[in-house]
Amino acid sequence: MFDIKPKKFKKILVGVDDAPDARAAFSYAVDKAKRDGSEIGIVSILETNRVNIYQALDKDYVHSTEGDLRKRLNDYVQAAIDYGVDPKKITAIVDQGDRPAERICNHVIPEFKPDLLIIGSIGKNGNRNTVGSQASYMVKHSGTSVFVIRTDEVTHYE
């Protein structure tokens, strides 16, 4: 027989956006952080590939878009605090780039240094055996333990 000793993670990073799978990943991460007394980093990436050249040149547009992202991220932080996570153990992280998975793996993880990455993946109809491309990239390239939360809640997001 052997002893069961669940690993407690000291530093959790969770990727969030407005998708249902990200909200599911966030819920799990916050609960895990509270139970383990872990630090938690909540990261969201401003995708610059969605901004056209005219928008990129308009400082008001870029600042309002980043401001909107920071406001949503602050809502996630407040939800974690309301759930009971110590505010001193929460870090909000905004990064930007064309490919969120690459930014998280190549920039956010080396800076934040988590020992667990929690991300979401939407189960596509008829494709239950695969993980989304962003989640797949992070599983392969993060260099840390990864927990992928699957959800079938697709609504209008697809």
Coordinates of N, CA and C in Angstrom, one line a residue:
M1 N 0.8 -1.2 0.0 CA 0.0 0.0 0.0 C 0.9 1.2 0.0
F2 N 0.3 2.3 -0.4 CA 1.1 3.6 -0.4 C 0.2 4.7 0.1
D3 N 0.9 5.8 0.6 CA 0.2 6.9 1.1 C -0.2 7.8 0.0
I4 N -1.4 8.4 0.1 CA -1.9 9.4 -0.9 C -1.6 10.7 -0.4
K5 N -0.7 11.5 -1.1 CA -0.3 12.8 -0.7 C -0.5 13.8 -1.9
P6 N -1.7 14.4 -1.9 CA -2.0 15.3 -3.0 C -1.0 16.5 -3.0
K7 N -0.6 16.8 -4.1 CA 0.4 17.9 -4.3 C -0.4 19.2 -4.0
K8 N 0.3 20.1 -3.2 CA -0.2 21.4 -3.0 C 0.6 22.4 -3.8
F9 N 0.0 23.2 -4.6 CA 0.7 24.1 -5.4 C 0.9 25.4 -4.7
K10 N 2.0 26.0 -4.8 CA 2.3 27.3 -4.1 C 1.9 28.5 -5.0
K11 N 2.0 28.4 -6.3 CA 1.8 29.5 -7.2 C 1.0 29.1 -8.4
I12 N -0.2 29.5 -8.5 CA -1.1 29.1 -9.6 C -1.3 30.2 -10.6
L13 N -1.3 29.9 -11.8 CA -1.6 30.9 -12.9 C -2.8 30.5 -13.6
V14 N -3.8 31.3 -13.8 CA -5.0 31.0 -14.6 C -5.2 32.0 -15.7
G15 N -5.4 31.5 -16.9 CA -5.7 32.4 -18.0 C -7.2 32.6 -18.2
V16 N -7.5 33.9 -18.3 CA -8.9 34.3 -18.4 C -9.2 35.2 -19.6
D17 N -10.4 35.0 -20.1 CA -11.0 36.0 -21.0 C -12.5 35.9 -20.8
D18 N -13.3 36.2 -21.8 CA -14.8 36.2 -21.6 C -15.4 34.8 -22.0
A19 N -14.7 33.8 -22.3 CA -15.2 32.6 -22.8 C -15.7 31.7 -21.6
P20 N -16.7 30.9 -21.8 CA -17.2 30.0 -20.7 C -16.1 29.1 -20.1
D21 N -15.2 28.6 -21.0 CA -14.2 27.7 -20.5 C -13.2 28.4 -19.6
A22 N -12.9 29.7 -19.9 CA -12.0 30.5 -19.0 C -12.7 30.7 -17.7
R23 N -14.0 31.0 -17.7 CA -14.7 31.2 -16.4 C -14.6 29.9 -15.6
A24 N -14.8 28.7 -16.2 CA -14.7 27.5 -15.5 C -13.3 27.2 -14.9
A25 N -12.3 27.6 -15.7 CA -10.9 27.4 -15.3 C -10.6 28.4 -14.1
F26 N -11.1 29.6 -14.2 CA -11.0 30.6 -13.1 C -11.6 30.0 -11.8
S27 N -12.8 29.5 -11.9 CA -13.5 29.0 -10.7 C -12.7 27.9 -10.0
Y28 N -12.2 27.0 -10.8 CA -11.4 25.9 -10.3 C -10.1 26.5 -9.6
A29 N -9.4 27.4 -10.3 CA -8.2 28.0 -9.8 C -8.4 28.7 -8.5
V30 N -9.4 29.5 -8.4 CA -9.7 30.2 -7.2 C -9.9 29.3 -6.0
D31 N -10.7 28.3 -6.3 CA -11.0 27.3 -5.2 C -9.7 26.6 -4.8
K32 N -8.9 26.2 -5.8 CA -7.7 25.5 -5.5 C -6.7 26.4 -4.7
A33 N -6.6 27.7 -5.1 CA -5.8 28.6 -4.4 C -6.2 28.8 -2.9
K34 N -7.5 28.9 -2.8 CA -8.1 29.1 -1.4 C -7.8 27.9 -0.5
R35 N -8.1 26.7 -1.1 CA -7.8 25.4 -0.3 C -6.4 25.2 0.0
D36 N -5.5 25.6 -0.9 CA -4.0 25.3 -0.7 C -3.3 26.5 -0.1
G37 N -4.0 27.7 0.0 CA -3.3 28.9 0.5 C -2.3 29.4 -0.5
S38 N -2.5 29.1 -1.8 CA -1.6 29.5 -2.8 C -1.7 30.9 -3.2
E39 N -0.6 31.4 -3.8 CA -0.7 32.6 -4.6 C -1.4 32.3 -5.9
I40 N -2.1 33.3 -6.4 CA -2.7 33.1 -7.7 C -2.5 34.3 -8.6
G41 N -2.1 34.0 -9.9 CA -1.9 35.0 -10.9 C -3.0 34.9 -11.9
I42 N -3.7 35.9 -12.2 CA -4.8 35.9 -13.1 C -4.4 36.7 -14.3
V43 N -4.2 36.0 -15.5 CA -3.7 36.7 -16.6 C -4.7 36.7 -17.8
S44 N -4.6 37.9 -18.5 CA -5.4 38.1 -19.7 C -4.6 38.7 -20.7
I45 N -4.7 38.3 -21.9 CA -3.9 38.8 -23.0 C -4.7 39.7 -23.9
L46 N -4.2 40.9 -24.2 CA -4.8 41.8 -25.2 C -4.3 41.4 -26.5
E47 N -5.2 40.8 -27.3 CA -4.8 40.3 -28.6 C -4.6 41.4 -29.6
T48 N -3.4 41.7 -30.0 CA -3.1 42.8 -30.9 C -3.4 42.4 -32.3
N49 N -3.5 41.1 -32.7 CA -3.9 40.8 -34.0 C -5.3 41.1 -34.4
R50 N -6.1 41.4 -33.4 CA -7.5 41.8 -33.7 C -7.7 43.3 -33.9
V51 N -6.6 44.1 -33.7 CA -6.6 45.5 -33.9 C -6.1 45.8 -35.3
N52 N -6.9 46.6 -36.1 CA -6.4 47.0 -37.4 C -5.5 48.1 -37.3
I53 N -4.8 48.5 -38.4 CA -3.8 49.5 -38.4 C -4.3 50.8 -37.9
Y54 N -5.5 51.2 -38.3 CA -6.1 52.5 -37.9 C -6.3 52.5 -36.4
Q55 N -6.8 51.4 -35.9 CA -7.1 51.3 -34.5 C -5.7 51.4 -33.7
A56 N -4.7 50.7 -34.2 CA -3.4 50.7 -33.5 C -2.8 52.1 -33.5
L57 N -3.1 52.9 -34.5 CA -2.6 54.3 -34.5 C -3.4 55.3 -33.7
D58 N -4.6 54.9 -33.3 CA -5.4 55.7 -32.5 C -5.2 55.4 -31.0
K59 N -4.4 56.2 -30.3 CA -4.1 55.9 -28.9 C -5.3 55.8 -28.0
D60 N -6.3 56.6 -28.3 CA -7.5 56.5 -27.5 C -8.2 55.1 -27.6
Y61 N -8.2 54.5 -28.8 CA -8.7 53.2 -29.0 C -7.9 52.1 -28.2
V62 N -6.6 52.2 -28.4 CA -5.8 51.2 -27.7 C -5.9 51.3 -26.2
H63 N -5.9 52.5 -25.7 CA -6.0 52.7 -24.2 C -7.3 52.3 -23.7
S64 N -8.4 52.5 -24.5 CA -9.7 52.1 -24.0 C -9.8 50.6 -24.1
T65 N -9.2 50.0 -25.1 CA -9.3 48.5 -25.1 C -8.5 47.9 -24.0
E66 N -7.3 48.4 -23.7 CA -6.5 47.9 -22.6 C -7.2 48.2 -21.3
G67 N -7.8 49.4 -21.2 CA -8.6 49.8 -20.0 C -9.7 48.9 -19.7
D68 N -10.5 48.5 -20.8 CA -11.6 47.6 -20.7 C -11.1 46.2 -20.2
L69 N -9.9 45.8 -20.7 CA -9.4 44.5 -20.3 C -9.0 44.5 -18.8
R70 N -8.3 45.6 -18.4 CA -7.9 45.7 -17.0 C -9.2 45.8 -16.1
K71 N -10.2 46.4 -16.5 CA -11.5 46.5 -15.7 C -12.0 45.0 -15.6
R72 N -12.1 44.3 -16.7 CA -12.6 42.9 -16.6 C -11.7 42.1 -15.6
L73 N -10.4 42.3 -15.8 CA -9.4 41.5 -14.9 C -9.7 41.9 -13.4
N74 N -9.9 43.2 -13.2 CA -10.2 43.6 -11.8 C -11.5 42.9 -11.3
D75 N -12.5 42.7 -12.2 CA -13.7 42.0 -11.8 C -13.3 40.5 -11.3
Y76 N -12.4 39.9 -12.1 CA -11.9 38.6 -11.7 C -11.2 38.6 -10.3
V77 N -10.4 39.6 -10.1 CA -9.7 39.8 -8.8 C -10.7 39.9 -7.7
Q78 N -11.7 40.8 -7.9 CA -12.7 41.0 -6.9 C -13.5 39.7 -6.6
A79 N -13.8 38.9 -7.6 CA -14.5 37.7 -7.4 C -13.6 36.7 -6.6
A80 N -12.3 36.7 -6.8 CA -11.4 35.8 -6.0 C -11.4 36.3 -4.5
I81 N -11.4 37.6 -4.3 CA -11.4 38.1 -3.0 C -12.7 37.8 -2.3
D82 N -13.8 38.0 -3.0 CA -15.1 37.7 -2.5 C -15.2 36.2 -2.1
Y83 N -14.5 35.3 -2.8 CA -14.6 33.9 -2.5 C -13.7 33.5 -1.3
G84 N -12.8 34.4 -0.9 CA -12.0 34.2 0.3 C -10.5 34.1 0.1
V85 N -10.1 34.4 -1.2 CA -8.6 34.3 -1.4 C -8.0 35.6 -0.8
D86 N -6.9 35.5 -0.1 CA -6.2 36.6 0.5 C -5.8 37.6 -0.6
P87 N -6.2 38.8 -0.6 CA -5.9 39.8 -1.6 C -4.4 40.0 -1.8
K88 N -3.6 39.8 -0.8 CA -2.1 39.9 -0.9 C -1.5 38.8 -1.7
K89 N -2.3 37.7 -2.0 CA -1.8 36.6 -2.7 C -2.3 36.6 -4.2
I90 N -2.9 37.7 -4.6 CA -3.5 37.8 -6.0 C -2.7 38.8 -6.8
T91 N -2.3 38.3 -8.0 CA -1.6 39.2 -8.9 C -2.4 39.2 -10.2
A92 N -2.8 40.4 -10.7 CA -3.5 40.6 -12.0 C -2.4 40.9 -13.0
I93 N -2.5 40.2 -14.1 CA -1.4 40.3 -15.1 C -2.1 40.6 -16.5
V94 N -1.7 41.7 -17.1 CA -2.2 42.0 -18.5 C -0.9 42.0 -19.3
D95 N -1.0 41.3 -20.4 CA 0.0 41.2 -21.4 C -0.6 41.4 -22.8
Q96 N 0.2 41.6 -23.8 CA -0.4 41.7 -25.1 C 0.5 41.1 -26.2
G97 N -0.2 40.7 -27.2 CA 0.5 40.0 -28.4 C -0.5 39.4 -29.3
D98 N 0.1 38.8 -30.4 CA -0.8 38.2 -31.4 C -1.3 36.8 -31.0
R99 N -0.5 36.1 -30.2 CA -0.8 34.7 -29.9 C -0.8 34.6 -28.4
P100 N -2.0 34.5 -27.8 CA -2.0 34.5 -26.3 C -1.3 33.3 -25.7
A101 N -1.4 32.1 -26.3 CA -0.7 31.0 -25.7 C 0.8 31.2 -25.7
E102 N 1.4 31.7 -26.7 CA 2.8 32.0 -26.8 C 3.2 33.0 -25.8
R103 N 2.4 34.1 -25.7 CA 2.7 35.1 -24.7 C 2.8 34.6 -23.3
I104 N 1.8 33.7 -23.0 CA 1.7 33.2 -21.6 C 2.9 32.3 -21.4
C105 N 3.2 31.4 -22.3 CA 4.4 30.5 -22.2 C 5.7 31.1 -22.2
N106 N 5.9 32.1 -23.1 CA 7.2 32.7 -23.3 C 7.5 34.0 -22.5
H107 N 6.5 34.6 -21.9 CA 6.7 35.9 -21.2 C 6.1 35.8 -19.8
V108 N 4.8 35.4 -19.7 CA 4.2 35.5 -18.4 C 4.7 34.4 -17.4
I109 N 4.8 33.2 -17.9 CA 5.3 32.1 -17.0 C 6.7 32.3 -16.5
P110 N 7.6 32.7 -17.4 CA 9.0 33.0 -16.9 C 9.1 34.1 -15.8
E111 N 8.2 35.1 -16.0 CA 8.1 36.2 -15.0 C 7.4 35.8 -13.7
F112 N 6.2 35.2 -13.8 CA 5.4 34.8 -12.6 C 5.9 33.6 -11.9
K113 N 6.5 32.6 -12.7 CA 7.0 31.4 -12.2 C 6.0 30.5 -11.4
P114 N 4.9 30.2 -12.0 CA 3.9 29.3 -11.4 C 4.4 27.9 -11.3
D115 N 3.8 27.1 -10.4 CA 4.1 25.7 -10.5 C 2.8 24.9 -11.0
L116 N 1.8 25.7 -11.3 CA 0.6 25.1 -11.9 C -0.1 26.2 -12.8
L117 N -0.4 25.8 -14.0 CA -1.1 26.6 -15.0 C -2.5 26.0 -15.2
I118 N -3.6 26.8 -15.0 CA -4.9 26.3 -15.2 C -5.6 27.1 -16.3
I119 N -6.0 26.3 -17.3 CA -6.6 26.9 -18.5 C -7.9 26.2 -18.9
G120 N -8.7 26.8 -19.7 CA -9.9 26.2 -20.2 C -9.8 25.8 -21.6
S121 N -10.7 24.9 -22.0 CA -10.8 24.5 -23.4 C -12.3 24.1 -23.7
I122 N -12.8 24.7 -24.7 CA -14.2 24.4 -25.1 C -14.3 23.1 -25.9
G123 N -15.2 22.2 -25.5 CA -15.4 20.9 -26.3 C -16.2 21.2 -27.5
K124 N -15.6 21.1 -28.7 CA -16.3 21.4 -29.9 C -17.2 20.2 -30.3
N125 N -18.4 20.4 -30.8 CA -19.3 19.3 -31.2 C -18.6 18.4 -32.2
G126 N -18.7 17.1 -31.9 CA -18.1 16.0 -32.7 C -16.6 15.9 -32.6
N127 N -16.0 16.6 -31.7 CA -14.5 16.6 -31.6 C -14.1 16.5 -30.1
R128 N -14.7 15.5 -29.4 CA -14.4 15.4 -28.0 C -13.0 14.9 -27.6
N129 N -12.3 14.4 -28.6 CA -11.0 13.9 -28.2 C -9.8 14.9 -28.4
T130 N -10.1 16.1 -28.8 CA -9.0 17.1 -28.9 C -9.2 18.2 -28.0
V131 N -8.1 18.9 -27.8 CA -8.0 20.1 -27.0 C -7.8 21.3 -27.9
G132 N -8.4 22.4 -27.6 CA -8.2 23.6 -28.5 C -6.7 23.9 -28.7
S133 N -6.5 24.7 -29.8 CA -5.1 24.9 -30.2 C -4.4 25.8 -29.1
Q134 N -5.0 26.7 -28.5 CA -4.4 27.5 -27.4 C -4.0 26.6 -26.2
A135 N -4.9 25.8 -25.8 CA -4.7 24.9 -24.6 C -3.6 23.9 -25.0
S136 N -3.7 23.4 -26.2 CA -2.7 22.4 -26.6 C -1.3 23.0 -26.6
Y137 N -1.1 24.2 -27.1 CA 0.2 24.8 -27.2 C 0.7 25.0 -25.7
M138 N -0.1 25.4 -24.8 CA 0.3 25.7 -23.5 C 0.7 24.4 -22.7
V139 N -0.1 23.3 -23.0 CA 0.3 22.0 -22.4 C 1.7 21.6 -22.9
K140 N 2.0 21.8 -24.1 CA 3.2 21.3 -24.7 C 4.4 22.2 -24.3
H141 N 4.2 23.5 -24.2 CA 5.3 24.5 -24.1 C 5.4 25.3 -22.7
S142 N 4.5 25.0 -21.8 CA 4.5 25.8 -20.6 C 5.7 25.5 -19.6
G143 N 6.2 24.3 -19.6 CA 7.2 23.9 -18.7 C 6.8 23.8 -17.3
T144 N 5.5 23.7 -17.1 CA 5.0 23.5 -15.7 C 3.8 22.6 -15.8
S145 N 3.3 22.2 -14.6 CA 2.1 21.3 -14.6 C 0.9 22.2 -15.1
V146 N 0.1 21.5 -15.9 CA -1.1 22.2 -16.5 C -2.3 21.4 -16.2
F147 N -3.4 22.1 -15.9 CA -4.7 21.5 -15.7 C -5.6 22.2 -16.6
V148 N -6.2 21.4 -17.5 CA -7.2 21.9 -18.5 C -8.6 21.6 -18.1
I149 N -9.4 22.6 -18.0 CA -10.8 22.5 -17.6 C -11.6 22.5 -18.9
R150 N -12.4 21.4 -19.2 CA -13.2 21.3 -20.4 C -14.6 21.8 -20.0
T151 N -15.2 22.4 -21.0 CA -16.7 22.8 -20.8 C -17.3 22.6 -22.2
D152 N -18.6 22.2 -22.1 CA -19.4 22.1 -23.3 C -20.2 23.3 -23.6
E153 N -20.2 24.3 -22.6 CA -21.0 25.5 -22.8 C -20.4 26.4 -23.8
V154 N -21.0 26.4 -25.0 CA -20.4 27.1 -26.2 C -21.2 28.4 -26.4
T155 N -22.5 28.4 -26.2 CA -23.4 29.5 -26.5 C -23.0 30.2 -27.8
H156 N -22.9 31.5 -27.8 CA -22.6 32.2 -29.0 C -21.2 32.5 -29.2
Y157 N -20.3 32.0 -28.3 CA -18.9 32.3 -28.3 C -18.2 31.8 -29.5
E158 N -18.6 30.6 -30.0 CA -17.9 30.1 -31.2 C -18.0 31.0 -32.3

